[in-house]
mmCIF file of C-alpha atoms in Angstrom:
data_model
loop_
_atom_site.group_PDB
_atom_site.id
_atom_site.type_symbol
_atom_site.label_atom_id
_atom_site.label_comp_id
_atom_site.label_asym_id
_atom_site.label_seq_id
_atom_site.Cartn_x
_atom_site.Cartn_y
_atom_site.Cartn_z
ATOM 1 C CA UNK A 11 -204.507 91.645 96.350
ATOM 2 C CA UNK A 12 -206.111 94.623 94.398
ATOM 3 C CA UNK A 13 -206.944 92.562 91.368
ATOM 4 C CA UNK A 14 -207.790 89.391 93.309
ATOM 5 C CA UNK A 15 -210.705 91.470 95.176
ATOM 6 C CA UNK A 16 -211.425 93.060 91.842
ATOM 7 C CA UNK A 17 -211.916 89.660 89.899
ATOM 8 C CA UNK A 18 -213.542 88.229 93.188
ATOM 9 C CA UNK A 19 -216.089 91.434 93.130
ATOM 10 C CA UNK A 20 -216.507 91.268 89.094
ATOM 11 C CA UNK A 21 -216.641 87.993 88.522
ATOM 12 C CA UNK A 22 -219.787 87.171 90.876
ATOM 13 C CA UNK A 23 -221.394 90.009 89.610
ATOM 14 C CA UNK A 24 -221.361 88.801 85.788
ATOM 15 C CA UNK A 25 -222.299 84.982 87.040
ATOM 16 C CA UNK A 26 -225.569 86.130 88.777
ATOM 17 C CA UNK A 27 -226.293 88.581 85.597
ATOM 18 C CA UNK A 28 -225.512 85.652 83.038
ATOM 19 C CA UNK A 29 -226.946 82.677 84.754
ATOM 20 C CA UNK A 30 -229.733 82.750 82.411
ATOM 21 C CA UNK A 31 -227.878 82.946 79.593
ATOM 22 C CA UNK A 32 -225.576 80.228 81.011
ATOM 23 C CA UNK A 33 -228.735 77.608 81.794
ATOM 24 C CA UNK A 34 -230.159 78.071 77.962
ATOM 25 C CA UNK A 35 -226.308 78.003 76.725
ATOM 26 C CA UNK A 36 -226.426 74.360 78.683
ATOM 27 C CA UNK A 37 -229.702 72.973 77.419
ATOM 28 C CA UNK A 38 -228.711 73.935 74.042
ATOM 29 C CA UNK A 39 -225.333 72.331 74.053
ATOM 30 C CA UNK A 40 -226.630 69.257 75.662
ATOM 31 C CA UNK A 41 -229.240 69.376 72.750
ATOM 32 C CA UNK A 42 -226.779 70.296 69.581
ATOM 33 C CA UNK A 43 -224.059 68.631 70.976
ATOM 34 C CA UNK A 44 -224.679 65.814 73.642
ATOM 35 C CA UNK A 45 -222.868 65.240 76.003
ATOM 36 C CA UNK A 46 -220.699 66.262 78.779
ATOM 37 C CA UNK A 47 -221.521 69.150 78.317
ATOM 38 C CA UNK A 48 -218.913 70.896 79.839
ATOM 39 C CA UNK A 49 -215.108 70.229 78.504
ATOM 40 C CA UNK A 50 -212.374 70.442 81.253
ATOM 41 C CA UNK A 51 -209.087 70.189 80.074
ATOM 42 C CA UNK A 52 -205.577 71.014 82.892
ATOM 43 C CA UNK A 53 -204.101 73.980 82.110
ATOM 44 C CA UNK A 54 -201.456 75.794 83.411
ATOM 45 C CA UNK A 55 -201.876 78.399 86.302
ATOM 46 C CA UNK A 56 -199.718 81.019 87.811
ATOM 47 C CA UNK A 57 -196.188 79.884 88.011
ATOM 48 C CA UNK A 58 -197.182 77.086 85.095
ATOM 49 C CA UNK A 59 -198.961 75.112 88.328
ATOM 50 C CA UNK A 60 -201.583 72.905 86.605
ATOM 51 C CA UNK A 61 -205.626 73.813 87.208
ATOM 52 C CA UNK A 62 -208.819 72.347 85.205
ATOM 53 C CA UNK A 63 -210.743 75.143 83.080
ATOM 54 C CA UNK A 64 -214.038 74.619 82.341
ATOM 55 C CA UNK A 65 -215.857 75.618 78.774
ATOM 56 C CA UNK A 66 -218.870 74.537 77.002
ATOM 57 C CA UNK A 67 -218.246 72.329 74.505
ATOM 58 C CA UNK A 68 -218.218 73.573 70.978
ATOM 59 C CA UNK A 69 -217.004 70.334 69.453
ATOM 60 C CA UNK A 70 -218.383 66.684 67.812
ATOM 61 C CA UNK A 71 -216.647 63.438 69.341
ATOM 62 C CA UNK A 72 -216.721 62.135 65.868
ATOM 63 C CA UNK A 73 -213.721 59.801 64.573
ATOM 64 C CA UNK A 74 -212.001 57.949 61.911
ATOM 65 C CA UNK A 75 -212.245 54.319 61.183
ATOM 66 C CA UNK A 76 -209.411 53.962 63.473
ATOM 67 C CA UNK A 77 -210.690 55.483 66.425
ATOM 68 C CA UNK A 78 -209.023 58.759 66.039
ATOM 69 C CA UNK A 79 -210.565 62.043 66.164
ATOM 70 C CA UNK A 80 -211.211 64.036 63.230
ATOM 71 C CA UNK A 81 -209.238 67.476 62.944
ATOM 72 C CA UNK A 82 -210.801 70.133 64.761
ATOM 73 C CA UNK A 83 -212.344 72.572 61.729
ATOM 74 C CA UNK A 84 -214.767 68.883 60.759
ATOM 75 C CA UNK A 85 -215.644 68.897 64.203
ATOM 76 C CA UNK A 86 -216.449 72.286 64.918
ATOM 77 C CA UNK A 87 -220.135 72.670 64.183
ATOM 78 C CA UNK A 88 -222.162 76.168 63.415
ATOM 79 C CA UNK A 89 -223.356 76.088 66.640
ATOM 80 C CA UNK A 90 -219.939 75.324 68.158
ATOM 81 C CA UNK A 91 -218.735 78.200 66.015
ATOM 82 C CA UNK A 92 -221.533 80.779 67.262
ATOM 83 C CA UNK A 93 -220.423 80.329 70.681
ATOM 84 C CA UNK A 94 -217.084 80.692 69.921
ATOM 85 C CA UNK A 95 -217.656 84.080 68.053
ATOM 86 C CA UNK A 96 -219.270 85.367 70.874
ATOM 87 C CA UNK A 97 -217.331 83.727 73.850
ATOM 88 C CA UNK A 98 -220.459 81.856 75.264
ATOM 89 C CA UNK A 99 -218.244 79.329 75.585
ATOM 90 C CA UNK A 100 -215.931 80.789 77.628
ATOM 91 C CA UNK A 101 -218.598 81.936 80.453
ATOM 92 C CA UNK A 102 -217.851 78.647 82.629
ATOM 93 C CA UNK A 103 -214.340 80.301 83.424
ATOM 94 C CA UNK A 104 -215.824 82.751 85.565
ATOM 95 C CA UNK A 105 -216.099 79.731 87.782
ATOM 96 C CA UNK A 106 -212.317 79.289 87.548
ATOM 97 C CA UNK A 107 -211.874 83.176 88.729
ATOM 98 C CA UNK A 108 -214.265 83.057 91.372
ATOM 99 C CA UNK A 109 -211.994 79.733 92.873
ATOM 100 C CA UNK A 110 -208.876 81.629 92.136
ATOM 101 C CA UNK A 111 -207.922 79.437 88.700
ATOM 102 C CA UNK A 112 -207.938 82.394 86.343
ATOM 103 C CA UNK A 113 -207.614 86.040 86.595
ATOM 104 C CA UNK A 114 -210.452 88.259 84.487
ATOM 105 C CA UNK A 115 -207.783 89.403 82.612
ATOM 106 C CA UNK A 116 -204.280 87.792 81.974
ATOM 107 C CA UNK A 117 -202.566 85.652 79.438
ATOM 108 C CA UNK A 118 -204.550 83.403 77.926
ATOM 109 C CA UNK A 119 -204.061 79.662 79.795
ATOM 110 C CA UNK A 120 -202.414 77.186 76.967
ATOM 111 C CA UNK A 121 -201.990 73.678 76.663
ATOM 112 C CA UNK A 122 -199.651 72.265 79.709
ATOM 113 C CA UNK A 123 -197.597 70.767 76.822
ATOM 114 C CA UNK A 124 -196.425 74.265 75.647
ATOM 115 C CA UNK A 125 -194.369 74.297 78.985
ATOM 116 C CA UNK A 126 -190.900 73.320 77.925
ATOM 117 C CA UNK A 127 -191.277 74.544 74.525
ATOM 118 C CA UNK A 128 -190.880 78.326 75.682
ATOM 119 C CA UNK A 129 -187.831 80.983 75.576
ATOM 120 C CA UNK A 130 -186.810 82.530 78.830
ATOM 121 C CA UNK A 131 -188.841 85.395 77.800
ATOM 122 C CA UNK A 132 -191.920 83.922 76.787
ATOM 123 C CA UNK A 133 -191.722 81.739 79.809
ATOM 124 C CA UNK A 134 -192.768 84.975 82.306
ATOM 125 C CA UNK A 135 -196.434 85.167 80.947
ATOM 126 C CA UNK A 136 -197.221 82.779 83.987
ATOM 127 C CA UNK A 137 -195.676 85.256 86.073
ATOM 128 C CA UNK A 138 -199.010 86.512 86.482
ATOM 129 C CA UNK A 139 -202.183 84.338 87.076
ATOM 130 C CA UNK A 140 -203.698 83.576 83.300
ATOM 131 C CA UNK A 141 -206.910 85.547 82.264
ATOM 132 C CA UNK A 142 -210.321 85.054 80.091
ATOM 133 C CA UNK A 143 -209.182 87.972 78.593
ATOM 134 C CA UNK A 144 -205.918 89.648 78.102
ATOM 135 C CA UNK A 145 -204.023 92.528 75.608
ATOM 136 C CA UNK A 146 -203.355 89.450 73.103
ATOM 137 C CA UNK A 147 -206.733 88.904 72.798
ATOM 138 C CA UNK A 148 -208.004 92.592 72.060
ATOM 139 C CA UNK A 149 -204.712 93.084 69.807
ATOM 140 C CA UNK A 150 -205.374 89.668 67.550
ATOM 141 C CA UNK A 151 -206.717 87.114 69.214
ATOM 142 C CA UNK A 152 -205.730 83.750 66.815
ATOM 143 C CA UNK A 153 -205.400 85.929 63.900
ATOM 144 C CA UNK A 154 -201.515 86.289 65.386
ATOM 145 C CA UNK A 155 -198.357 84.388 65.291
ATOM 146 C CA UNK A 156 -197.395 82.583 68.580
ATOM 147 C CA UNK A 157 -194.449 85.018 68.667
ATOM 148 C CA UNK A 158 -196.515 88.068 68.718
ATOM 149 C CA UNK A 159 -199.075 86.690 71.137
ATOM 150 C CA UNK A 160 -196.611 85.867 73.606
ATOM 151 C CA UNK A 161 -194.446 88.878 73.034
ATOM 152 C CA UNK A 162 -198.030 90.749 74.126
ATOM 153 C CA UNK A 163 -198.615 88.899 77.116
ATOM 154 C CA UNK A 164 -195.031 89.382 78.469
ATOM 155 C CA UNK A 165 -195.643 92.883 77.627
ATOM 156 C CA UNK A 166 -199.066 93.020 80.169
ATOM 157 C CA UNK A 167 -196.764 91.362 82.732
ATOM 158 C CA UNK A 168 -194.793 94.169 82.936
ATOM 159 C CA UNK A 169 -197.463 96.777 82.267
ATOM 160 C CA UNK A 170 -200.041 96.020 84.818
ATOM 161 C CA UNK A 171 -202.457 98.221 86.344
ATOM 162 C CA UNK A 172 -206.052 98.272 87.106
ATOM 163 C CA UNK A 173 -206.863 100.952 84.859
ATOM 164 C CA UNK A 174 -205.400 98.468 82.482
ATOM 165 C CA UNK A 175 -206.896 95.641 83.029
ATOM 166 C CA UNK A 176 -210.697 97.814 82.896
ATOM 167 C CA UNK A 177 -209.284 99.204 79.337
ATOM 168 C CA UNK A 178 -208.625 95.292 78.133
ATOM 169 C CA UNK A 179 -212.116 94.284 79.369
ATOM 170 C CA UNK A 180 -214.097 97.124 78.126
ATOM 171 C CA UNK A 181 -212.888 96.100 74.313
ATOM 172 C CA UNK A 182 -213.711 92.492 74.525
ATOM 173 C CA UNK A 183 -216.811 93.505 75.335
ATOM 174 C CA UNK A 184 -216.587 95.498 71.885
ATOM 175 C CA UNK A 185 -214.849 92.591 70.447
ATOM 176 C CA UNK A 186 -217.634 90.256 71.697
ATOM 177 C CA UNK A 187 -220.082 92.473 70.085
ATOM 178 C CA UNK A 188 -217.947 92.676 67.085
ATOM 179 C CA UNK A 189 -215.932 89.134 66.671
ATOM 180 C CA UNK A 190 -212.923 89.074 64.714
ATOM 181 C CA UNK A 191 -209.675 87.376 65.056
ATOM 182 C CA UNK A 192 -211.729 84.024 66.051
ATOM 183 C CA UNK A 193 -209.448 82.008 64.046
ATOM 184 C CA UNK A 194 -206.179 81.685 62.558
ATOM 185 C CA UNK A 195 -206.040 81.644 58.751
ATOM 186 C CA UNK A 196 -205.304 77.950 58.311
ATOM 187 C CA UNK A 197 -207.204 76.503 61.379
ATOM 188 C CA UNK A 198 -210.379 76.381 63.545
ATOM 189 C CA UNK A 199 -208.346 78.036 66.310
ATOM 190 C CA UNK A 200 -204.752 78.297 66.325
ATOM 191 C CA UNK A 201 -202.024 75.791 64.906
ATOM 192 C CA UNK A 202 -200.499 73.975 67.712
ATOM 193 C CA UNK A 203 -196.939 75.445 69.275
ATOM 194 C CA UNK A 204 -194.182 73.703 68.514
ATOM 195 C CA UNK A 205 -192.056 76.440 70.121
ATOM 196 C CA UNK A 206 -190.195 79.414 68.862
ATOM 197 C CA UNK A 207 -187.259 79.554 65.985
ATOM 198 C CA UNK A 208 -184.294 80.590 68.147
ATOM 199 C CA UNK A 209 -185.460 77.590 70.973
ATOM 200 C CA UNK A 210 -184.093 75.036 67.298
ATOM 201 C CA UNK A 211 -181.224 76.911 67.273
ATOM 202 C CA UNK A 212 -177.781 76.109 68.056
#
């Protein structure tokens, strides 16, 4: 209930201070980009229950001559990029916290897909509602292996405290102001999971 006020209290606090930034974020997306302008894609929640996150888009719609999309690093734009290295795309999810979607800080919310494809183990980061923010991000981010990401959020799980979560926020503020980790070395983001080595095993 502690951190549920705290992202409640937090969370409306940033919105009212950013709404500027948000509006101008919007025009310029809707400009750059076209629309929608917001991307909403289900996610898994706490307990892997599905939700919708909201972002600003930071992608193209454009395709092949058979009507699939291009990979993401062609349709990833500078200006798609420049939100991403500052998380302006990212300020729509303090919508999700204020409705009780996300958590300020947790495990990052993946793709509902991902699911099956976890160990016992890595299975308990949605033991905890999923965050905007969380120690994978400030220790990484996509620079990471999908081992050492999750092996970070189970690690939060059991670590928990509010003097923990205000540590975790206060650097990605200082990651914000200095990005790094934005992407993985081979993609615009991360390569997609396809679940751990020992889950093939046997």
């Amino acid at each position: 209930m502690t951190k549920r006020l705290f992202d409640i209290f937090v969370s409306s606090i940033i919105l009212l201070i950013m709404l500027p930034i948000i509006g101008i974020t919007a025009i310029l997306v809707r400009v750059k980009l076209g629309t929608p302008i917001v991307y909403k894609q289900q996610r898994p929640g706490l307990h892997g229950a599905p939700f919708v996150v909201y972002k600003f888009r930071t992608m193209t719609d454009e395709k092949d001559s058979l009507g699939q999309l291009l990979p993401d690093h062609i349709r990833l734009t500078p200006f798609g990029s420049f939100l991403r290295k500052f998380s302006l795309d990212e300020l729509l999810q303090l919508i999700n916290v204020v409705r009780g979607d996300l958590s300020l800080v947790g495990p990052r919310p993946l793709l509902m897909e991902y699911l099956p494809l976890y160990t016992e183990e890595q299975a308990r980061r949605h033991q905890v509602r999923p965050g905007i923010t969380g120690w994978a991000q400030i220790n990484g981010r996509n620079a990471i292996s999908w081992e050492e990401k999750f092996a970070l959020d189970v690690w939060y799980v059991e670590n928990w405290s509010i003097l923990l979560d205000l540590k975790i926020l206060f650097q990605t503020f200082l990651k914000v102001v200095r990005p790094e980790g934005i992407s993985n070395a081979n993609h615009a983001t991360m390569p997609m999971f396809k679940g751990s080595v020992s889950n093939h095993e046997g």
